Coordinates of C-alpha atoms in Angstrom, one line a residue:
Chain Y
X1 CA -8.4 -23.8 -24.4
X2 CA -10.2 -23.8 -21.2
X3 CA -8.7 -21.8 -18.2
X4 CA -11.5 -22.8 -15.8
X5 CA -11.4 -23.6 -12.4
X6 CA -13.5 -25.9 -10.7
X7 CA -13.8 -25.8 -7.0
X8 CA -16.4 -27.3 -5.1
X9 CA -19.5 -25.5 -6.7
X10 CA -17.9 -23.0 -7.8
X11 CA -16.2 -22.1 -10.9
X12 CA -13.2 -19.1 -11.4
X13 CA -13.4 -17.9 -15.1
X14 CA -9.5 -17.9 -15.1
X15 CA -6.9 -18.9 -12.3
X16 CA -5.6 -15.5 -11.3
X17 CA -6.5 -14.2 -8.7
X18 CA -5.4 -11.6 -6.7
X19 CA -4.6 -12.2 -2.6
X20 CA -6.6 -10.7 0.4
X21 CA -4.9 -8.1 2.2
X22 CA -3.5 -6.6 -0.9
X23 CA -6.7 -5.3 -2.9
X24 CA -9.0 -3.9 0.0
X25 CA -12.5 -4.6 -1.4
X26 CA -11.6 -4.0 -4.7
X27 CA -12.2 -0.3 -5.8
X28 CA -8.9 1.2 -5.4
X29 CA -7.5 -1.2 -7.8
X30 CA -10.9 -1.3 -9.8
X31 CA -9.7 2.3 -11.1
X32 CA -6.5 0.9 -12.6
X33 CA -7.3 -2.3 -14.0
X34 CA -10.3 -4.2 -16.0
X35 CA -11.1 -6.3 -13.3
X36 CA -13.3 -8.1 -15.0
X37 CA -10.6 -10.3 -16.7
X38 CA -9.5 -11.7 -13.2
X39 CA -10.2 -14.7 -12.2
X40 CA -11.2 -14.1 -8.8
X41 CA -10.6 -10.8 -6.4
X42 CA -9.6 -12.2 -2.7
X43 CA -11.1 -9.5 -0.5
X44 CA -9.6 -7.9 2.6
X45 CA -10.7 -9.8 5.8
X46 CA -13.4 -9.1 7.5
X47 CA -14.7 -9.5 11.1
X48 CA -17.5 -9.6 12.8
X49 CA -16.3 -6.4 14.7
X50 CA -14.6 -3.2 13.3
X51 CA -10.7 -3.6 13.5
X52 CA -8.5 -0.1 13.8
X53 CA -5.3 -2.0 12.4
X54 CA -2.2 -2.7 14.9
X55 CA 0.4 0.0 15.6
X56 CA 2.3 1.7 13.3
X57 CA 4.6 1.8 11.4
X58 CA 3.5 -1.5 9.6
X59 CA 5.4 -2.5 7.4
X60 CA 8.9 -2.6 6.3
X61 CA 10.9 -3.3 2.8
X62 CA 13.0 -6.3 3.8
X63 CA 15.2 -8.0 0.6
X64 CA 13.1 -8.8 -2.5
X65 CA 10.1 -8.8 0.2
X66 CA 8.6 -6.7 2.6
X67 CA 7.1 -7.3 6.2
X68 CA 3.8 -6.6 7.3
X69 CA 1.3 -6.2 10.2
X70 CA -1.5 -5.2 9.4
X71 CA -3.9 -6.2 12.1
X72 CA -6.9 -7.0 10.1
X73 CA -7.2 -3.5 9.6
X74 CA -11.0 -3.5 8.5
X75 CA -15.1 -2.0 8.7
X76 CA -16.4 -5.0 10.4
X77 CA -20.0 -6.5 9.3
X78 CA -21.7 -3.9 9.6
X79 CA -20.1 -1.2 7.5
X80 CA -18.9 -3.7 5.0
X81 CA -22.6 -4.9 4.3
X82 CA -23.4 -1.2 3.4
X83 CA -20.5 0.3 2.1
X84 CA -18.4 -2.9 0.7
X85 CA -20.5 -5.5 -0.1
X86 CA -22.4 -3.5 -3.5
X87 CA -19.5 -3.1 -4.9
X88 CA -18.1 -6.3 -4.9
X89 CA -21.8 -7.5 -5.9
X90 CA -21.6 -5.7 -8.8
X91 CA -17.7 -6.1 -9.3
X92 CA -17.2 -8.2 -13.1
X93 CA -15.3 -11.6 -11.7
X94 CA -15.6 -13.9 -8.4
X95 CA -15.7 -12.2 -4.9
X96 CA -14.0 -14.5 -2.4
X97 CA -14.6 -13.5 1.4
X98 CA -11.8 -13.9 3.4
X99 CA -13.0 -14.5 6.9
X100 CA -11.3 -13.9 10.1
X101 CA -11.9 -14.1 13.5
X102 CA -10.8 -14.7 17.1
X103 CA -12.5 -17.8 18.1
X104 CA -14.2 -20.5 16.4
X105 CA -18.0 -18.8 17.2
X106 CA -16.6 -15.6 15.4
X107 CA -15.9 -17.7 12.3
X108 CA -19.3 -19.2 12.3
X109 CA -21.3 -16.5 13.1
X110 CA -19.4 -14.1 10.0
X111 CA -20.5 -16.9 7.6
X112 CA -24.0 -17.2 8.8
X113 CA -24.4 -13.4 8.1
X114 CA -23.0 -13.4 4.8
X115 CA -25.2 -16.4 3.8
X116 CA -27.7 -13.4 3.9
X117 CA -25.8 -11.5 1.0
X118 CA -25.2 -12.4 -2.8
X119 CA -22.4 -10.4 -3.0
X120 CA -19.4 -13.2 -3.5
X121 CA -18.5 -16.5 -5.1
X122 CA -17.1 -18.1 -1.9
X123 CA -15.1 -17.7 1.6
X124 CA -11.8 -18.1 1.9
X125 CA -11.2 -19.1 5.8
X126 CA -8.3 -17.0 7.1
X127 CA -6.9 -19.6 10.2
X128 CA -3.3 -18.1 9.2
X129 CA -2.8 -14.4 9.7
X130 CA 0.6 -14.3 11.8
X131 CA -0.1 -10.6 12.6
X132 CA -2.9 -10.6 15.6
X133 CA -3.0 -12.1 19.1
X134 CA -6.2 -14.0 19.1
X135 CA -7.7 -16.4 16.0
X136 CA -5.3 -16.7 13.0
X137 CA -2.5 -18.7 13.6
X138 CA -3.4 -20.3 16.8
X139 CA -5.9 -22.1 14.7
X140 CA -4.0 -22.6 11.2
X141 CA -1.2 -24.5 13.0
X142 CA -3.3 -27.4 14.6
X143 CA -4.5 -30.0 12.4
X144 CA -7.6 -31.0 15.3
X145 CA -8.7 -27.3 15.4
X146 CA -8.2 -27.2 11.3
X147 CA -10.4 -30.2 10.9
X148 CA -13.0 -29.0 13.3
X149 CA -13.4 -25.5 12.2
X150 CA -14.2 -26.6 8.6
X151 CA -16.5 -29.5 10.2
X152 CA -18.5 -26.6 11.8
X153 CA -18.4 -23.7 8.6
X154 CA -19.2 -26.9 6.0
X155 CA -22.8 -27.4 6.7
X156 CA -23.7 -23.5 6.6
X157 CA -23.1 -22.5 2.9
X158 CA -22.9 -24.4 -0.4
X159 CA -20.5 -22.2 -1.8
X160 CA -16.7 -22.4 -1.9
X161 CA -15.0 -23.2 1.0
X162 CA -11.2 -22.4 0.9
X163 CA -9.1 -22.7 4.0
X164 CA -5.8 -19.9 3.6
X165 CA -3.0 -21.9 5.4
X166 CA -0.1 -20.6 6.9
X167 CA 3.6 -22.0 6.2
X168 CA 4.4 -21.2 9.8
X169 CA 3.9 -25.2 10.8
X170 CA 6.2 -28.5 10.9
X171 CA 4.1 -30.1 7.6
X172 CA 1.8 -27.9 6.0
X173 CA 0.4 -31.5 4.3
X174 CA -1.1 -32.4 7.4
X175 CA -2.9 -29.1 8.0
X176 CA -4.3 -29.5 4.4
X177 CA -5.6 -33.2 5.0
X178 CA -7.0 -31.9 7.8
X179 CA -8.7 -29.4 5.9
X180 CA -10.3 -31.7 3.3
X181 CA -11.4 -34.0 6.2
X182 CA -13.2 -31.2 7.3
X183 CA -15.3 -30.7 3.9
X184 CA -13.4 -27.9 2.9
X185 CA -13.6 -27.5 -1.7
X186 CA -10.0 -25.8 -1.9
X187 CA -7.5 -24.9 0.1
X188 CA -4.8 -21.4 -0.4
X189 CA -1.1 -21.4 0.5
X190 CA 0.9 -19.8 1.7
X191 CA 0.0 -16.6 3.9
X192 CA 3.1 -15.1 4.9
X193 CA 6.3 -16.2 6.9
X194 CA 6.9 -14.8 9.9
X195 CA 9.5 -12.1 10.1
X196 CA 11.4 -9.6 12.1
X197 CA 13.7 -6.7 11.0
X198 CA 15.3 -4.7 14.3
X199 CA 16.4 -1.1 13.9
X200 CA 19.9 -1.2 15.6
X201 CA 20.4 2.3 16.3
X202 CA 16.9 2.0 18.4
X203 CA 17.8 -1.3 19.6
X204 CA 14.0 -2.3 18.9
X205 CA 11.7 -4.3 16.4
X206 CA 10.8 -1.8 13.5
X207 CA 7.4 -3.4 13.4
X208 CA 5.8 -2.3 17.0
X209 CA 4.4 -5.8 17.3
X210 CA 7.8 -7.4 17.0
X211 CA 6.9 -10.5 14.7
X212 CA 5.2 -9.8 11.1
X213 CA 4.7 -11.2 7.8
X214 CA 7.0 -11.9 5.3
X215 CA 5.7 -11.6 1.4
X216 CA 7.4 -11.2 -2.0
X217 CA 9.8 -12.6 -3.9
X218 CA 12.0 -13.5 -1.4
X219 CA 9.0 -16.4 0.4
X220 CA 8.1 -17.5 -3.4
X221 CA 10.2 -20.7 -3.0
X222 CA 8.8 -21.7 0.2
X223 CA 5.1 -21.4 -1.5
X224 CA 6.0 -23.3 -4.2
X225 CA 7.3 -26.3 -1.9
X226 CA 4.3 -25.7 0.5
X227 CA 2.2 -26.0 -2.8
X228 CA 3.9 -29.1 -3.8
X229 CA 3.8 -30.9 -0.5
X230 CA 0.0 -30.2 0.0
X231 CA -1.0 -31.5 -3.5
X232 CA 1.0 -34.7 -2.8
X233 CA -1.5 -34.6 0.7
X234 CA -4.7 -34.0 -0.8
X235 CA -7.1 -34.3 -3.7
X236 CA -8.6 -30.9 -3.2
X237 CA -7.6 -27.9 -5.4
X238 CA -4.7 -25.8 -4.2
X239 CA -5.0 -22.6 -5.0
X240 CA -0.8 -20.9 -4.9
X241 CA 0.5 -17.9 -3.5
X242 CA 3.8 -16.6 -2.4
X243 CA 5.9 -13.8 -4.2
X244 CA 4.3 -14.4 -8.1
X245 CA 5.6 -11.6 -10.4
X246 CA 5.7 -13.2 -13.8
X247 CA 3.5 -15.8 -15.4
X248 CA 7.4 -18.1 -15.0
X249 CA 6.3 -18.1 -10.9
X250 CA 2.6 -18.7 -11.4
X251 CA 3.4 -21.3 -14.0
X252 CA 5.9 -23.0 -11.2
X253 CA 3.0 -23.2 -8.7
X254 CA 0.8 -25.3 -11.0
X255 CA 3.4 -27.3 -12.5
X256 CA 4.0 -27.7 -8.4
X257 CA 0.1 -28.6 -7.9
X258 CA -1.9 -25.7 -7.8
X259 CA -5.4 -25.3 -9.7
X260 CA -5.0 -21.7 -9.5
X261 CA -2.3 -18.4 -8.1
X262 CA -3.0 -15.5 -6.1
X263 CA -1.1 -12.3 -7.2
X264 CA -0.6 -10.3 -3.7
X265 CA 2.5 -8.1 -2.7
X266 CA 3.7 -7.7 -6.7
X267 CA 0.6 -5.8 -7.6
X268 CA 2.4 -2.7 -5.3
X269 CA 5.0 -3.0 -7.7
X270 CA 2.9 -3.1 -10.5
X271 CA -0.9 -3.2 -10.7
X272 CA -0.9 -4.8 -14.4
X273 CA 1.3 -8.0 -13.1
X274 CA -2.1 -10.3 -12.5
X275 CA -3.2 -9.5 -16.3
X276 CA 0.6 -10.0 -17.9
X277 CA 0.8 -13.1 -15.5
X278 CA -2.5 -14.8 -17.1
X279 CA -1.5 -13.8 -20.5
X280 CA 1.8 -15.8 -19.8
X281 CA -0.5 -18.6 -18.6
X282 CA -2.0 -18.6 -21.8
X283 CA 1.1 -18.4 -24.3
X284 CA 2.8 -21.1 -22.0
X285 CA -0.6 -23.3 -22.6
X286 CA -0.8 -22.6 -26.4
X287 CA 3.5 -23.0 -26.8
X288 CA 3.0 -26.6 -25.0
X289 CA -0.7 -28.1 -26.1
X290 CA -2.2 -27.7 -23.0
X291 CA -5.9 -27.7 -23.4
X292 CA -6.4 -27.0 -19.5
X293 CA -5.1 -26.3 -16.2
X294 CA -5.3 -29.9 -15.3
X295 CA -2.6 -30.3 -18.0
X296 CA 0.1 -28.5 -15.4
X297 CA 0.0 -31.6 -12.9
X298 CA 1.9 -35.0 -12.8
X299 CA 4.8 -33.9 -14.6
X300 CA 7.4 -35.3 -11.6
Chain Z
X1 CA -4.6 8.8 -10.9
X2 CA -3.6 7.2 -14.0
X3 CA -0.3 4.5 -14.1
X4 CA 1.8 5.9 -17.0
X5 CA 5.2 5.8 -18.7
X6 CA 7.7 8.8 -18.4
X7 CA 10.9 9.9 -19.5
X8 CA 13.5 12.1 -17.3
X9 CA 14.1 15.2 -18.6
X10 CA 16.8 16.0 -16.0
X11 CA 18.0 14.7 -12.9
X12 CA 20.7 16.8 -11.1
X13 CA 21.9 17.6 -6.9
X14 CA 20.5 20.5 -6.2
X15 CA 22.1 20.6 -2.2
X16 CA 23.7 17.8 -0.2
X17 CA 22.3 14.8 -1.1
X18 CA 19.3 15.9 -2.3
X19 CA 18.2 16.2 -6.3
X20 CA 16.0 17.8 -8.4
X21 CA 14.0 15.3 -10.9
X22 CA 12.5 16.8 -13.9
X23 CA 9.9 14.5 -16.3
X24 CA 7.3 14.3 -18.8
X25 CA 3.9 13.9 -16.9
X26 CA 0.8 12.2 -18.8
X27 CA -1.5 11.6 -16.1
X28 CA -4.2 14.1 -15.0
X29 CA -3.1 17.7 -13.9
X30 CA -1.9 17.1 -10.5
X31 CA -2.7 19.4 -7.5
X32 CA 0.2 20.6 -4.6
X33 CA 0.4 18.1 -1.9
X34 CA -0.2 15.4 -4.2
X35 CA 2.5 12.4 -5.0
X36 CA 3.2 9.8 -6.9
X37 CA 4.7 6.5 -6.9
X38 CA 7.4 5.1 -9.3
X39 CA 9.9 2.2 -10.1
X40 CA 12.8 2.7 -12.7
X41 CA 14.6 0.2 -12.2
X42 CA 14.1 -3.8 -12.7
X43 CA 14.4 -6.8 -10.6
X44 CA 13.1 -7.6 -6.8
X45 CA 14.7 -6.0 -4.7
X46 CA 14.6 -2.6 -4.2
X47 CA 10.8 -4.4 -4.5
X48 CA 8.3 -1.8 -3.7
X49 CA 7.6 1.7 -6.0
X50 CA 8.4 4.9 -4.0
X51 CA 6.3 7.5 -3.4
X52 CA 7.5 11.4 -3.9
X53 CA 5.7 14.5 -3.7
X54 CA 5.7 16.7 -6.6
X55 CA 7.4 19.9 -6.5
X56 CA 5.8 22.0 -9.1
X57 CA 3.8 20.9 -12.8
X58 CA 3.9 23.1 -16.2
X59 CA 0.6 22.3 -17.7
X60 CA 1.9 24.0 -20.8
X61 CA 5.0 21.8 -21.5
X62 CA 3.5 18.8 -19.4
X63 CA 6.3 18.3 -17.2
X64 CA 6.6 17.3 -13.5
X65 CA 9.2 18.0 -10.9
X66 CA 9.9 16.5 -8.1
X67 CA 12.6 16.5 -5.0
X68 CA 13.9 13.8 -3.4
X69 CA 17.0 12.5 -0.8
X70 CA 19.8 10.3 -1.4
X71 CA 18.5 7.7 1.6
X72 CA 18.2 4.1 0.3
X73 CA 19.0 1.8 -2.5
X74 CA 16.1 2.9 -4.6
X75 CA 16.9 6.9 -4.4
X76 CA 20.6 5.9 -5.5
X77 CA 19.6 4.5 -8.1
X78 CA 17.2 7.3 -9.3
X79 CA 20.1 9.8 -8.2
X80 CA 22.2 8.1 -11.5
X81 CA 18.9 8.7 -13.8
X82 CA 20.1 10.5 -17.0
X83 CA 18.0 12.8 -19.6
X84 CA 15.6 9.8 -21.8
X85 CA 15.4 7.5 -19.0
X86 CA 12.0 5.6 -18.5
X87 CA 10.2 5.8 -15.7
X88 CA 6.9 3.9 -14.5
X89 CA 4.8 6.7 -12.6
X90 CA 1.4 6.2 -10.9
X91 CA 0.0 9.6 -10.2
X92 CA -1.5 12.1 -9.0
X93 CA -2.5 10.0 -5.6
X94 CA -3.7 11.3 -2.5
X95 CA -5.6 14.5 -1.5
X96 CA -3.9 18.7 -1.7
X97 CA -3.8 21.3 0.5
X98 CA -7.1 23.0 0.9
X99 CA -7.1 26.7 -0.4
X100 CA -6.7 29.5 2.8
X101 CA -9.5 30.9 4.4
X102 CA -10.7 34.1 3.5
X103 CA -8.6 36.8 5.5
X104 CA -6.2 34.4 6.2
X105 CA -2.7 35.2 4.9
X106 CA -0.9 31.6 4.0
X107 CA 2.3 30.9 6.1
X108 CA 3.5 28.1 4.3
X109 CA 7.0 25.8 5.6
X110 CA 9.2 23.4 4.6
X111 CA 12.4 21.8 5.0
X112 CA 14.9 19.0 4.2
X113 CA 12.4 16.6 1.9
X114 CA 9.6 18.6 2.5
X115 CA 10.6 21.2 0.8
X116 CA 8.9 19.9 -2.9
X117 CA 5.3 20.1 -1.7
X118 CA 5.7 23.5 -0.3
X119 CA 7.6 24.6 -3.5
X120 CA 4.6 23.7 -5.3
X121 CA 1.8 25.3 -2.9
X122 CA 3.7 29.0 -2.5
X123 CA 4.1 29.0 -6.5
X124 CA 0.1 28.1 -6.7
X125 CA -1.2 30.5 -3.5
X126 CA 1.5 33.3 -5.2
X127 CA -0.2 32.9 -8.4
X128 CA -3.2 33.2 -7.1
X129 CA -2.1 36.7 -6.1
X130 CA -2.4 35.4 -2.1
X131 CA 1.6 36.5 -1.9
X132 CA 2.5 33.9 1.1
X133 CA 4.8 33.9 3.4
X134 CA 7.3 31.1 2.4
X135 CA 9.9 29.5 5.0
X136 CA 12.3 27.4 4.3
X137 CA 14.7 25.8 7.0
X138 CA 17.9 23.8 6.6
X139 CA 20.8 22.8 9.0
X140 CA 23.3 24.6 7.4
X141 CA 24.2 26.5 3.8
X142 CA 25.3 22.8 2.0
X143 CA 21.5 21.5 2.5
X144 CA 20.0 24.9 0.8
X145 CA 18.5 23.4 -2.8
X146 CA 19.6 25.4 -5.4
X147 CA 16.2 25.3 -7.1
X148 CA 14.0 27.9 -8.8
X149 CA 12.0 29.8 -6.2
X150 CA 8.5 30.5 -6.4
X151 CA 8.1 34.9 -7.5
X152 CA 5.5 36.5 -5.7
X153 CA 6.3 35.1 -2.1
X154 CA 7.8 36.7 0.8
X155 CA 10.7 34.1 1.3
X156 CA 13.2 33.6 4.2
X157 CA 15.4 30.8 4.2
X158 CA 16.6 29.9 7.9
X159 CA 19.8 27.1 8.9
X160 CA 20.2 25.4 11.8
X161 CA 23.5 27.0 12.3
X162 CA 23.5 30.4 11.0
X163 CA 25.9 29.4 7.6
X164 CA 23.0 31.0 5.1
X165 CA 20.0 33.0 5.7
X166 CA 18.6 33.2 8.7
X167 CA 20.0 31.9 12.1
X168 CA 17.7 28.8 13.9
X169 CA 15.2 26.8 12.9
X170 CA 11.9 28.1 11.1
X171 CA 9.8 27.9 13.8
X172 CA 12.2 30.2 15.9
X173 CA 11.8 32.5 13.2
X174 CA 8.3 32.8 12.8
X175 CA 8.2 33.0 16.5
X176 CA 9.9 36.4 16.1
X177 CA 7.7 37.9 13.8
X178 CA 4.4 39.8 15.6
X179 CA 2.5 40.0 12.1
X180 CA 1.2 36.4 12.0
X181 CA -2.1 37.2 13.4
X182 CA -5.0 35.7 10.8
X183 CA -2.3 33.1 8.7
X184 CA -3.0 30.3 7.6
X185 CA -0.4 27.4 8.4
X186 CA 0.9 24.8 6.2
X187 CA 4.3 22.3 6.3
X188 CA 6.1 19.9 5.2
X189 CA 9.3 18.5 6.5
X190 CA 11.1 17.1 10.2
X191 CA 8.6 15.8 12.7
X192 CA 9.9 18.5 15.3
X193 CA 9.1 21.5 12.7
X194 CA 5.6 20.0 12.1
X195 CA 5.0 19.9 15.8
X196 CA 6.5 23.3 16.5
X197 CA 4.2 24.3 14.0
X198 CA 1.2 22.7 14.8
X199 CA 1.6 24.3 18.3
X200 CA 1.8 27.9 17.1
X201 CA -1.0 27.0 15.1
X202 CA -2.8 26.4 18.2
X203 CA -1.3 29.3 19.7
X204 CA -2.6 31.8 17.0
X205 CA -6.2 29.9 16.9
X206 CA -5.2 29.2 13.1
X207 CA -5.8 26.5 10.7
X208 CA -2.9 24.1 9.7
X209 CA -2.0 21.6 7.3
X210 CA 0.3 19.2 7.4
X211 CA 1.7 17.0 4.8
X212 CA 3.3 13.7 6.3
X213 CA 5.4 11.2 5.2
X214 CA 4.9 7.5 5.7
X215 CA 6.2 4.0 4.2
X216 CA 4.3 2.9 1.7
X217 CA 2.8 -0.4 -0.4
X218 CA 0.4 0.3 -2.5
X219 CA -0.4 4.1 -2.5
X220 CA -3.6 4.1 -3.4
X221 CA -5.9 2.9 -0.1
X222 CA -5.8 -0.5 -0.6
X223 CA -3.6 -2.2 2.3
X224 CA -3.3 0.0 4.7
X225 CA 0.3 -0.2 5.2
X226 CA 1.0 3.2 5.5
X227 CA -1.6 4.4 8.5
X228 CA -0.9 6.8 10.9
X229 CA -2.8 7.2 14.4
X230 CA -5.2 10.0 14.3
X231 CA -7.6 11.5 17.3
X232 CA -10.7 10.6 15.8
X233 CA -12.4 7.6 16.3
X234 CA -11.5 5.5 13.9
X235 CA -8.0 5.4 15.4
X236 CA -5.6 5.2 12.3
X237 CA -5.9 6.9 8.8
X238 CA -4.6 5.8 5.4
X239 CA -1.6 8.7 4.6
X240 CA -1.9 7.6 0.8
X241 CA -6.3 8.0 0.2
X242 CA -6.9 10.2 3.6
X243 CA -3.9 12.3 3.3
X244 CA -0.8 12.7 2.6
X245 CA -2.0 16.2 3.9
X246 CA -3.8 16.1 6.9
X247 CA -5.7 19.1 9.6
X248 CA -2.8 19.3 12.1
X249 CA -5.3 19.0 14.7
X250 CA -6.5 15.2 14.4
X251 CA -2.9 13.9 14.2
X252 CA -1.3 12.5 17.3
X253 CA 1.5 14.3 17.8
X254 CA 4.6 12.8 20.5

């Protein structure tokens, strides 16, 4: 059986993964877990600048979900090229960077510097993250910006180039094609919905920021649908995400389209759900005949 | 920390709306002001694990305790937990309180669902022959745990409205005693106590730690969901990796 995933020049040894923003840069989690049977650890943002994280509190149990704002909380270059950046060079499966930024020179520039490390697999581009004011989703929600940001980051790395979408837009299809006419290898869906939960008794937004972002269970339909509508829009792998707890949700994002799944919010419910979800994988693949991944798609 | 199965020994109300959780503990011997996080029960939604202090650990029969208040869905459901029930516990997480200075005596106080972690800490510091003063406030007589106290402490239990113990909050209390010169200050409970405290602390010129309470993801460092604002420069600290106890004196207090 080969669990392989092939995306641009890159290959994942298996397609779980687990999501950026929920695994920091890998050690916490590194001390509960054999990370070296993951198919690929999404890393916590990083920008070019140190980021102190929005207001608190930030975040907020909502049903079968919860809401979050963040804020990019993270070292910047600097301190994650000394502190970060060993580990995840010596961590046992694929590093994916997940870069964020505030305009389109903040993007490029991040890249360029971690050209000069050997520390990952690939980038994922983060044009999605509903949770700060400039960069994220002011990009991730126009196709021309889409296209030209991945025009611009294409030329300076031969590794894999993901772009994380966001399912806050009329046709997430569109975003993607935009995406793959930029030269991007992959792209990753869905960051989270935005969200509010108001404390009545304070007549205010719990979440200082008003707006956050919606993971869990409870968005898990909504990233299989985004999932399904991009792979009908492109031929570039699609790489799921959205409220998978079981290997029955990952296997619905790649019977939907997707080449691989992300594991984010369950893993604070349980850090052995990205290991019990590829084991699923696997019994589902032996129980059916599948010989690959590629055996998931064209089924309706 | 280690993620590990348990089973409840006991569960039972030991005040208003607050219970006493007993359970076998296999993880590494856990230090007070340390918590953990569990789930026992299935399903989404409640989604996340909760975090608890612990309240005391018997190394010898490798059992844990912990107190916690009937606020939510998830702590109703742990309120109907019965003797054999299985728990999933990840544990011990976060840093403890750091032992007193020498000369200092410790002052240590808690109240409402801070009350666990400061269990733990007097029975340690007692132990340790350090005989602390131990506070505990409530807002009236129904609220008082009816839990084992730590021997070997000076206790006073204080309510709100006189109905047990002594009259007025803790703060008032220790505000009336003139011995409190070289103490060493440490609390868990109500914002307002922690900040009353905090400012006698500053008063005396003593050091004071503070255990805090925030909502939580992962409870181990990784998200950063459960920051709070801090004084130094970095602006925000994890409670679950930096804390949950903290030096009163880089927290911002309002």
């Amino acid at each position: 059986m080969d669990l392989t995933v092939t995306i641009g020049n890159g290959i994942l040894p298996n397609p779980v993964g687990v999501a950026s923003g929920t695994f920091g840069f890998g050690e916490e989690y590194g001390r509960l877990m054999d990370l070296s049977r993951l198919g690929a650890v999404y890393a916590k943002a990083l920008t070019l600048e140190p980021r102190p994280g929005n207001d608190t509190p930030r975040m907020v149990e909502t049903p079968a979900g919860m809401l979050n704002s963040i804020g990019l909380a993270n070292p910047g270059w600097e301190r994650f090229r000394e502190e970060k950046a060993p580990f995840l060079k010596e961590m046992p499966c694929p590093a994916v960077l997940n870069i964020g930024g505030k305009k389109e020179s903040d993007y490029l520039e991040l890249v360029q510097k971690c050209e000069e490390l050997d520390c990952h697999w690939g980038y994922e581009i983060n044009i999605s993250c509903p949770n700060v004011k400039a960069g994220g989703l002011a990009f991730g929600t126009d196709p021309k910006q889409v296209e030209t940001l991945t025009k611009k980051l294409r030329p300076l790395t031969r590794k894999p180039l993901i772009m994380k979408l966001t399912p806050n837009v009329t046709d997430i299809g569109e975003i993607a094609k935009a995406a793959e006419a930029g030269g991007a290898d992959g792209v990753s869906a869905i960051n989270t919905l935005k969200g509010m939960v108001i404390d009545t008794k304070n007549r205010r937004p719990v979440i200082p920021a008003g707006t956050a972002g919606l993971s869990g269970a409870a968005v898990r339909p909504v990233g299989v649908a985004s999932v399904y509508r991009i792979a009908q829009s492109v031929s570039i792998p699609v790489i799921g995400l959205g409220g998978i707890f079981t290997a029955d949700h990952a296997i619905q994002y790649l019977l939907a389209g997707a080449s691989a799944i992300q594991v984010g919010t369950a893993l604070f419910v349980d850090p052995r759900i990205p290991l019990q979800v590829l084991e699923g994988i696997v019994s589902y693949m032996e129980a059916n005949d599948f010989n690959s991944l590629k055996d998931f798609h064209g089924h309706f | 920390m280690e993620q590990f199965h348990s089973e409840v020994i006991s569960c039972r109300e030991s005040a208003r709306d607050y219970y006493e959780l007993v359970f076998t503990w296999k993880g590494p011997v856990p230090l007070p002001g340390q918590f953990l996080t569990l789930r026992c029960w299935d399903g989404e939604s409640p989604l996340l694990r909760r975090p608890f202090a612990l309240s005391a650990y018997d190394g010898a029969e490798r059992r844990a305790s912990l107190i916690f208040q009937k606020r939510g869905p998830a702590t109703s459901i742990m309120t109907r937990l019965k003797t054999g029930d299985h728990m999933d516990i990840l544990g011990p997480l976060g840093g403890s309180f750091p032992s007193p200075e020498t000369g200092r005596r410790p002052v240590i106080v808690g109240g409402g669902i801070g009350t666990g972690p400061v269990l733990f800490l007097a029975d340690a510091l007692a132990k340790a022959g350090l005989r602390p003063l131990l506070v505990l406030g409530f807002r009236d007589k129904n609220f008082v745990p009816r839990v084992h106290l730590p021997l070997g402490c000076e206790t006073v239990i204080t309510t709100d409205d006189g109905s047990a113990g002594v009259p007025g909050t803790v703060i008032d209390y220790l505000r009336s005693r003139d011995d409190l010169e070289n103490s060493r200050f440490y609390g868990c409970g109500p914002h307002p106590m922690l900040k009353g405290l905090h400012e006698l602390a500053l008063e005396q010129e003593a050091p004071c730690s503070v255990s805090v309470e925030e909502v939580m993801a992962c409870g181990i460092g990784a998200c950063q969901g459960c920051a709070i604002p801090v004084t130094l420069p970095q602006k925000f600290l994890r409670v679950c990796q930096d804390g949950p106890v903290f030096d009163s004196r880089i927290l911002v207090w309002t």
